[in-house]
XYZ file of N, CA and C in Angstrom:
483
model
N 102.820 77.015 175.270
C 103.072 75.777 174.342
C 103.882 76.047 173.217
N 104.852 75.196 172.760
C 105.566 75.303 171.557
C 105.037 74.381 170.368
N 105.160 74.986 169.351
C 104.490 74.229 167.759
C 104.909 72.716 168.065
N 105.855 72.513 168.719
C 106.118 71.080 168.510
C 105.523 70.285 169.718
N 105.194 70.773 170.810
C 104.440 70.264 171.932
C 102.799 70.382 171.527
N 102.564 70.946 170.508
C 101.054 70.876 170.500
C 100.748 69.941 169.376
N 101.451 69.895 168.104
C 101.594 68.890 166.674
C 101.557 67.545 167.649
N 102.205 67.342 169.213
C 102.276 66.043 169.597
C 100.860 65.544 170.060
N 99.894 66.413 170.117
C 99.111 66.549 171.280
C 98.060 65.296 170.206
N 96.861 64.862 170.820
C 96.099 63.791 170.107
C 94.698 64.676 169.954
N 93.916 64.404 168.640
C 92.826 64.900 168.622
C 91.741 64.621 169.715
N 90.777 65.247 170.004
C 89.488 65.219 170.875
C 88.303 64.261 169.791
N 88.032 63.192 170.234
C 86.861 62.684 169.658
C 85.880 63.734 169.980
N 85.071 63.583 168.513
C 84.094 64.474 168.781
C 82.575 64.279 167.618
N 81.474 64.577 168.013
C 80.405 64.557 166.907
C 80.384 65.933 166.278
N 79.701 66.087 164.943
C 79.253 67.175 164.503
C 78.042 66.789 163.643
N 77.091 67.557 163.723
C 75.415 67.623 163.587
C 75.194 68.646 162.419
N 74.713 68.330 161.181
C 74.139 69.369 160.139
C 72.690 68.911 160.371
N 72.308 69.884 160.908
C 70.605 69.793 161.053
C 69.895 70.364 159.637
N 69.071 69.661 158.777
C 68.485 70.502 158.003
C 67.055 70.557 158.075
N 66.662 71.556 157.723
C 64.794 71.414 157.895
C 64.325 71.120 156.263
N 63.266 71.291 156.426
C 62.235 71.047 155.179
C 62.712 71.667 153.748
N 63.009 72.880 153.871
C 64.001 73.747 152.665
C 65.112 73.468 152.802
N 65.694 72.238 153.171
C 67.172 72.173 152.608
C 68.032 73.357 153.621
N 67.501 73.882 154.104
C 68.592 74.996 155.003
C 69.254 74.747 156.505
N 70.214 74.639 156.928
C 71.023 74.264 157.896
C 70.802 75.406 159.094
N 70.667 74.545 160.314
C 70.919 75.087 161.523
C 72.432 75.687 161.815
N 72.304 77.053 162.246
C 73.679 77.516 162.877
C 73.346 77.985 164.105
N 74.031 78.005 164.925
C 74.236 79.025 166.317
C 75.398 79.725 166.483
N 75.067 80.819 166.799
C 76.289 81.837 167.052
C 76.680 81.506 168.793
N 77.820 81.398 168.840
C 78.667 80.574 169.955
C 78.217 81.774 170.978
N 77.717 81.414 172.210
C 77.722 82.481 173.475
C 79.301 82.468 174.046
N 80.216 82.062 173.913
C 81.512 82.172 174.286
C 82.643 83.322 173.451
N 81.979 83.484 172.554
C 82.538 84.663 171.548
C 82.220 86.009 171.339
N 82.784 86.976 171.470
C 82.363 88.161 171.474
C 81.975 88.168 169.597
N 82.969 87.433 168.995
C 83.427 87.704 167.195
C 81.863 87.208 166.848
N 81.597 87.514 165.081
C 80.726 86.754 164.954
C 81.989 85.104 164.737
N 80.831 84.053 165.430
C 81.587 82.683 165.290
C 80.359 81.532 165.493
N 79.822 81.291 164.232
C 78.877 80.686 164.127
C 79.091 78.874 163.686
N 78.379 78.138 164.086
C 78.510 76.593 163.952
C 77.681 75.888 163.650
N 77.678 74.718 163.558
C 76.778 73.899 163.914
C 76.965 73.165 165.147
N 76.255 72.450 165.365
C 76.190 71.699 166.788
C 77.214 70.920 166.802
N 77.902 70.319 167.948
C 78.524 70.112 167.782
C 79.273 69.264 169.459
N 79.868 68.189 169.920
C 80.273 67.876 171.066
C 81.064 66.587 171.178
N 81.892 66.354 172.264
C 82.630 65.495 172.498
C 81.830 64.213 172.593
N 83.004 63.283 172.193
C 81.969 61.276 172.591
C 83.059 61.122 173.630
N 81.743 60.792 174.559
C 82.044 59.959 175.728
C 82.569 58.626 175.846
N 83.590 58.110 176.616
C 84.120 57.174 176.597
C 83.072 55.781 176.560
N 83.204 54.970 175.495
C 82.765 53.767 175.123
C 81.084 54.417 174.432
N 81.180 55.726 174.076
C 79.745 55.968 173.762
C 80.009 55.853 171.919
N 78.949 55.216 171.627
C 78.618 55.497 170.084
C 78.604 56.703 169.385
N 78.981 56.769 168.596
C 79.077 58.369 167.799
C 77.523 58.524 167.217
N 76.762 57.830 166.682
C 75.559 58.273 166.152
C 74.624 58.379 168.045
N 74.958 58.307 168.912
C 74.366 57.927 170.180
C 75.016 59.578 171.047
N 75.966 59.664 170.382
C 76.620 60.753 171.188
C 76.289 62.085 170.225
N 75.619 62.057 168.951
C 75.542 63.130 168.015
C 73.869 63.443 168.669
N 72.841 62.215 168.718
C 71.700 62.580 169.329
C 71.748 63.389 170.552
N 72.771 62.394 171.631
C 72.837 63.290 172.789
C 72.921 65.023 172.847
N 73.921 65.415 171.854
C 74.527 66.902 171.812
C 73.653 67.345 170.919
N 72.720 66.616 170.101
C 71.441 67.487 169.578
C 70.521 68.042 170.661
N 70.503 67.185 171.797
C 69.487 67.951 172.619
C 69.975 68.813 173.408
N 70.925 68.475 174.096
C 72.106 69.584 174.903
C 72.149 70.880 174.351
N 72.453 70.938 173.087
C 72.999 72.318 172.455
C 71.750 72.899 171.585
N 70.712 72.203 171.482
C 69.561 72.797 170.562
C 67.792 72.413 171.361
N 67.932 71.770 172.206
C 66.542 71.506 173.049
C 65.666 70.341 171.877
N 66.319 69.981 170.789
C 65.644 69.076 169.854
C 65.759 67.565 170.231
N 64.614 66.777 170.466
C 64.637 65.610 170.751
C 64.575 64.869 169.843
N 65.558 63.767 170.259
C 65.898 62.761 169.060
C 64.608 62.424 168.142
N 63.305 62.127 168.658
C 62.625 62.014 167.924
C 61.860 63.002 166.833
N 62.761 64.059 167.037
C 61.854 64.948 165.892
C 63.184 64.922 164.812
N 64.269 64.355 164.753
C 64.714 64.290 163.536
C 64.754 62.891 163.195
N 65.219 62.865 161.612
C 65.571 61.401 161.166
C 67.290 61.516 160.488
N 68.199 60.837 160.995
C 69.393 60.461 160.601
C 69.327 59.844 159.373
N 69.898 60.714 158.633
C 70.092 60.414 157.321
C 71.689 60.005 156.680
N 72.216 60.115 157.046
C 73.480 59.976 156.685
C 74.795 60.185 157.624
N 75.984 60.028 157.563
C 77.320 59.733 158.337
C 78.584 59.724 157.340
N 79.240 60.931 157.896
C 80.154 60.787 157.089
C 81.222 59.593 157.089
N 81.952 59.173 156.035
C 82.501 57.592 155.717
C 83.783 57.857 156.827
N 84.269 58.865 157.174
C 85.480 58.852 158.074
C 85.219 60.277 159.360
N 86.306 60.002 160.043
C 86.630 61.041 161.144
C 87.260 61.914 160.361
N 86.718 63.337 160.290
C 87.659 64.748 159.864
C 87.945 65.471 160.878
N 89.315 65.344 160.537
C 89.982 66.002 161.856
C 90.053 67.820 161.130
N 90.397 68.592 162.662
C 90.827 70.091 162.174
C 91.507 70.449 163.558
N 92.708 71.178 163.146
C 93.789 71.726 164.087
C 92.818 73.342 164.578
N 93.190 73.667 165.929
C 92.697 74.460 166.305
C 94.083 75.388 166.278
N 94.027 76.757 165.916
C 94.757 77.724 166.140
C 95.645 77.472 167.352
N 97.130 77.618 167.057
C 97.798 77.699 168.387
C 97.576 78.138 169.809
N 97.315 79.662 169.704
C 96.819 80.400 170.214
C 95.601 79.663 171.533
N 95.197 79.058 170.543
C 93.555 78.632 171.398
C 93.922 76.960 172.153
N 95.136 76.257 171.749
C 95.023 75.214 172.354
C 95.333 75.211 174.087
N 95.783 76.025 174.515
C 95.722 75.905 175.783
C 94.912 76.631 176.449
N 93.883 77.209 176.056
C 92.940 77.702 176.317
C 91.515 76.845 176.491
N 91.476 75.531 175.557
C 90.572 74.717 175.420
C 91.064 73.673 176.064
N 90.060 72.826 176.725
C 90.319 71.200 177.057
C 91.613 71.113 177.936
N 91.778 72.448 178.810
C 93.335 71.986 179.766
C 94.572 71.811 178.772
N 94.191 72.192 177.312
C 95.600 72.330 176.689
C 95.845 70.725 176.612
N 94.801 69.516 176.307
C 94.979 67.952 175.933
C 95.230 67.873 174.644
N 94.310 68.302 173.912
C 94.040 68.508 172.234
C 94.641 69.377 171.240
N 94.916 69.044 170.163
C 95.562 69.811 169.111
C 94.372 70.527 168.714
N 93.104 69.460 168.253
C 92.161 69.863 167.587
C 91.024 68.885 167.963
N 90.419 68.807 167.039
C 89.002 67.458 166.970
C 89.373 66.655 165.882
N 88.693 65.559 165.930
C 88.570 64.893 165.178
C 87.185 64.265 165.107
N 86.096 64.375 163.955
C 84.753 64.523 164.108
C 84.336 63.275 162.982
N 83.003 62.843 163.742
C 82.233 62.211 162.767
C 81.173 62.822 162.603
N 80.721 63.269 161.540
C 79.356 64.096 160.922
C 78.268 63.387 160.550
N 77.064 63.722 161.150
C 76.000 63.093 161.059
C 74.763 64.316 160.565
N 74.398 63.759 159.226
C 73.274 64.663 158.859
C 71.774 64.117 159.117
N 71.096 65.338 159.917
C 69.670 65.150 160.298
C 68.758 65.933 159.400
N 67.850 65.029 159.117
C 66.369 65.969 158.664
C 65.651 66.327 159.779
N 65.433 67.538 160.579
C 64.522 68.311 161.094
C 63.177 68.031 161.123
N 62.378 67.415 161.335
C 60.853 66.849 161.391
C 59.888 67.709 161.804
N 60.636 68.647 162.892
C 59.447 69.263 163.798
C 59.253 70.588 162.992
N 58.515 71.454 164.409
C 58.603 73.110 164.001
C 59.276 73.706 164.725
N 59.512 75.066 164.316
C 61.001 75.352 165.161
C 60.463 75.926 166.684
N 59.418 75.675 167.022
C 58.852 75.696 168.829
C 59.830 74.648 169.261
N 60.397 73.725 168.950
C 60.907 72.888 169.343
C 62.568 73.166 169.635
N 62.992 73.644 169.082
C 64.022 74.738 169.268
C 64.417 75.316 170.389
N 65.393 75.331 171.544
C 65.404 75.646 172.520
C 67.006 75.820 172.838
N 67.603 76.908 172.755
C 69.173 77.232 172.914
C 69.316 77.453 174.337
N 68.291 77.681 174.956
C 68.720 78.283 176.626
C 68.293 76.724 177.416
N 69.287 76.061 177.023
C 69.953 74.761 177.808
C 70.550 74.393 179.096
N 70.425 73.570 179.754
C 71.265 73.560 180.754
C 72.553 74.174 180.730
N 73.373 74.022 179.933
C 74.742 74.704 179.403
C 74.890 75.001 177.989
N 74.292 76.396 177.765
C 73.975 76.668 176.685
C 75.592 76.967 175.825
N 75.040 76.606 174.872
C 76.491 76.853 173.455
C 76.252 78.029 172.830
N 75.002 78.345 172.381
C 74.447 79.413 171.560
C 73.796 80.447 171.975
N 73.613 81.435 171.895
C 73.002 82.681 172.306
C 71.904 83.309 170.969
N 72.321 82.856 169.575
C 71.312 82.992 168.533
C 71.361 81.921 167.889
N 70.141 81.733 167.306
C 70.623 80.455 166.199
C 69.512 80.930 165.045
N 69.697 80.727 163.676
C 68.785 80.632 162.386
C 69.399 79.595 161.575
N 68.383 79.425 160.470
C 68.527 78.287 159.285
C 69.629 79.374 158.395
N 70.432 78.317 157.662
C 71.118 79.004 156.590
C 71.621 78.579 155.439
N 71.504 78.702 154.207
C 71.723 77.978 153.093
C 73.473 77.618 153.261
N 73.912 76.476 152.419
C 75.395 76.514 152.955
C 76.199 77.346 152.439
N 76.279 78.196 151.606
C 77.446 79.173 151.026
C 77.213 80.324 151.933
N 75.750 80.878 152.922
C 75.740 81.487 153.964
C 76.502 81.349 155.068
N 76.100 79.677 155.336
C 76.839 79.116 156.553
C 78.241 78.740 156.724
N 78.935 78.546 155.223
C 80.613 78.915 155.286
C 81.097 80.440 155.179
N 80.180 81.094 154.764
C 80.472 82.688 155.066
C 80.991 82.977 156.343
N 79.911 82.686 157.546
C 79.745 82.777 159.006
C 80.584 82.206 159.976
N 81.699 81.040 159.352
C 82.030 80.216 160.388
C 83.273 80.683 160.622
N 84.008 80.397 161.859
C 85.357 80.845 162.007
C 85.956 79.764 160.671
N 87.036 80.910 160.659
C 88.129 80.356 159.573
C 88.596 78.942 159.576
N 89.114 78.602 160.723
C 89.927 77.240 161.031
C 88.692 75.811 160.810
N 87.581 76.157 160.838
C 86.847 75.143 160.397
C 85.757 75.289 159.041
N 86.539 76.110 158.436
C 85.987 76.556 156.963
C 86.013 75.077 155.967
N 87.183 74.237 155.991
C 87.810 73.219 155.199
C 86.875 71.993 155.503
N 86.439 72.017 157.211
C 86.193 70.943 157.632
C 84.496 70.943 157.108
N 83.841 72.130 157.056
C 82.546 72.227 156.931
C 82.216 72.169 155.079
N 83.604 72.752 154.163
C 83.018 72.471 153.307
C 82.999 71.211 152.736
N 84.033 69.971 153.112
C 83.767 68.747 153.248
C 82.603 67.969 153.450
N 82.176 68.610 154.542
C 80.911 67.916 154.985
C 79.600 68.411 154.488
N 79.925 69.321 153.758
C 78.649 70.095 152.815
C 78.651 68.916 151.527
N 80.235 69.297 151.121
C 79.816 68.456 149.795
C 79.727 67.020 150.137
N 79.824 66.297 151.088
C 79.754 64.829 151.626
C 78.375 64.632 151.462
N 77.440 65.629 152.036
C 76.220 65.482 152.300
C 75.309 66.124 151.485
N 75.554 66.770 150.387
C 74.886 67.429 149.263
C 73.610 67.034 149.040
N 74.030 65.083 148.247
C 73.112 65.024 147.551
C 71.934 64.641 148.475
N 71.838 64.503 150.055
C 70.721 63.828 150.764
C 70.101 65.404 151.169
N 70.650 66.709 150.727
C 69.944 67.696 151.415
C 69.054 68.393 150.447
N 69.546 68.577 149.219
C 69.086 68.967 148.267
C 67.701 68.295 147.583
């Protein structure tokens, strides 16, 4: 695909979930489909006619095994936050239909204990997970998502600490 073709594509509607434990550390998972260090917070597409908050709670359970009753939704980003995929990835993801994602992010406080976390879900996204301080998370994510993560961490900072 040419850069012009990619730039003409829409963004995929998506939710992102920043899960914090009682110590203010953030859940991160190593992507199962990457041989490289590719950590991220849970995220996923919003289905047609689905409310973003409902999508976030659905994705939470689908990717981490954490049920909705084990979290408290504390905040939501004011706006959709877009990010661009590197051009070489566009034809490989989502059948080349999107240039990146626009995400509505939700901050959730994890109320349970770590035994509720089960990344061996029906369609696993992660092969490992851990709790990270915000600066550790920023150092582990893929570079093309770093600006988005910085913005989300900055927007939710007051509620996490």
